[in-house]
Structure formats: C-alpha cells, structure tokens
Coordinates of N, CA and C and ligand atoms in Angstrom, one line a residue:
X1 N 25.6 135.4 82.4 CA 24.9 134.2 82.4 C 23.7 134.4 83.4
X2 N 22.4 133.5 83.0 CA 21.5 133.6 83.9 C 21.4 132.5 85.2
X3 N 22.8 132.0 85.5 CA 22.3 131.1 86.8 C 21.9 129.8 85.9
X4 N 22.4 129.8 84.9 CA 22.4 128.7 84.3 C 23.7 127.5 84.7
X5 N 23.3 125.9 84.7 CA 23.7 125.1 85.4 C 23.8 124.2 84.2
X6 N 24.9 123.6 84.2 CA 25.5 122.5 82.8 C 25.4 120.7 83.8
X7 N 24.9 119.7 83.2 CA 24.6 118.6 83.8 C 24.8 117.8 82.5
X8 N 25.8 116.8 83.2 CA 26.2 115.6 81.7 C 25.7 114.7 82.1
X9 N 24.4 114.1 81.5 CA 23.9 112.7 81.7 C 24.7 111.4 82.0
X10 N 25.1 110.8 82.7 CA 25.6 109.8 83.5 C 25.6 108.5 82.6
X11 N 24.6 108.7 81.8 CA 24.2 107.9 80.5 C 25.3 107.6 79.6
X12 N 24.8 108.8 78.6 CA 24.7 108.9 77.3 C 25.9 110.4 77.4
X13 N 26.1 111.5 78.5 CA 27.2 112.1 78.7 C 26.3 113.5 77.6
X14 N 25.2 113.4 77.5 CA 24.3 114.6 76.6 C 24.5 115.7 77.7
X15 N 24.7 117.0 77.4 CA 24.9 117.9 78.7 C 23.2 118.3 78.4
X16 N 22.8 119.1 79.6 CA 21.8 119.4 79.4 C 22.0 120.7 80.6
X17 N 21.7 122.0 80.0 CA 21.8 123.6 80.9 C 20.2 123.4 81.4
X18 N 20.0 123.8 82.5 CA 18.8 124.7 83.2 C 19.6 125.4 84.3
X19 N 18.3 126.0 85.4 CA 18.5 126.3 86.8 C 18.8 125.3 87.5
X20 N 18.0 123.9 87.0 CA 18.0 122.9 88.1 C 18.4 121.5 87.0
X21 N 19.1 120.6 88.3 CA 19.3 119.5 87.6 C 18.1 118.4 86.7
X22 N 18.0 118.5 85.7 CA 17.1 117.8 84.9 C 16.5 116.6 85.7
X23 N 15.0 116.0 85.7 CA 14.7 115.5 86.3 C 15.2 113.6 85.8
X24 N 14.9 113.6 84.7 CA 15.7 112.5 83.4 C 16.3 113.4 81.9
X25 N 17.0 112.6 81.6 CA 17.9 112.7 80.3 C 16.6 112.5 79.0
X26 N 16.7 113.7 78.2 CA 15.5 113.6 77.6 C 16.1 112.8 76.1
X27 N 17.6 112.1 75.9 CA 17.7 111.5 75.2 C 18.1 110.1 75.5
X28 N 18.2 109.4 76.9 CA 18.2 108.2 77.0 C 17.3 107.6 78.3
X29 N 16.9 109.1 79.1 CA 15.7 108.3 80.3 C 16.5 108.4 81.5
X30 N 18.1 108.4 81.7 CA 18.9 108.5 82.6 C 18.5 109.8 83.7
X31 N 18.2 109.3 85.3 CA 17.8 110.3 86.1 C 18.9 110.7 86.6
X32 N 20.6 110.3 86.5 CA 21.8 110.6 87.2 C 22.2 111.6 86.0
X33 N 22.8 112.6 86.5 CA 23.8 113.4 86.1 C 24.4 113.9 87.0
X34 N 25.8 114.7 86.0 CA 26.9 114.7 87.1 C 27.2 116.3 86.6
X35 N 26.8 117.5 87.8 CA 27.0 118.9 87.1 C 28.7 118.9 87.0
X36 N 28.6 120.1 86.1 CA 29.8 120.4 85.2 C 29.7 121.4 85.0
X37 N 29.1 122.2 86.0 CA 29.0 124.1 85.4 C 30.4 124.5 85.9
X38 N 31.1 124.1 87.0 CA 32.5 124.5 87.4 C 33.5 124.3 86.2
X39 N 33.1 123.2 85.8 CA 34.3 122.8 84.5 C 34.3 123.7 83.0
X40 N 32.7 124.6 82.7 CA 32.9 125.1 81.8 C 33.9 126.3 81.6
X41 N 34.5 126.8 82.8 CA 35.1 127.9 82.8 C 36.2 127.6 81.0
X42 N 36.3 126.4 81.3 CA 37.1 125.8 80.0 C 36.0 126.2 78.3
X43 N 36.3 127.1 78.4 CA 35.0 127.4 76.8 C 35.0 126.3 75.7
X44 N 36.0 125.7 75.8 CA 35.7 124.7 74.8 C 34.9 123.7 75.3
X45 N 34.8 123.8 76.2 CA 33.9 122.7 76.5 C 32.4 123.0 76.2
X46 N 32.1 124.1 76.6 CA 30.8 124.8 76.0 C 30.5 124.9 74.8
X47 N 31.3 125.2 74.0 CA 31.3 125.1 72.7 C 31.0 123.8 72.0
X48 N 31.5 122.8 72.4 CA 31.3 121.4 72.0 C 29.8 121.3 72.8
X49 N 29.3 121.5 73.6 CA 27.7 120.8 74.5 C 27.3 121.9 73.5
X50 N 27.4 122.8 73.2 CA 26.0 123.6 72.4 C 26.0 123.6 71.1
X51 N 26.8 123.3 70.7 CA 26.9 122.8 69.0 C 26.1 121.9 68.7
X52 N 25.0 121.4 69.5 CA 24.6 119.9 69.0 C 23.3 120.9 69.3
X53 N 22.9 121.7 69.8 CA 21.8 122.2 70.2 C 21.5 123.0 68.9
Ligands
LIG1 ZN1 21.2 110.3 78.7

C-alpha cells in the first residue's frame, strides 16, 4: 500500500482513501469523517468501500 488512509463520511458513511483526511464528503458535503484504515485489516471491509468505486 501507498500510505493510503480509509475515511467514512460521518454523513452518508461513503468511505473515501487518500494520504489525507478529505477536506468534505464529495457525495453529501459532510467535513467530519471518522478514519477506518486500522479496521481494514478486515478485507471485507475493503472489498465492500471499493466495489462502489
Ligand atoms: Zn457524506
């Protein structure tokens, strides 16, 4: 992985990966998220956030 970082909108729960926490939720406007890169060690969970991508 490149240092890539998993953030579930606080919203709408849309994950969104970068380096850095998204500045807003580019599908409801939401500037809270709550990271979640520790929790993907669970692959299904990654599996389910990138299937929509
Ligand atoms: Zn959102």
């Amino acid at each position: 992985m490149l240092g890539l970082r998993f953030y579930a909108c606080e919203g709408c729960d849309t994950v969104h990966d970068g380096v850095e926490e998204p500045a807003a939720c580019a599908a409801c406007g939401a500037d809270r998220f709550e990271e979640l890169t520790s929790r993907l060690r669970d692959c299904r969970y990654l599996a389910a956030a990138t299937r929509e991508g």
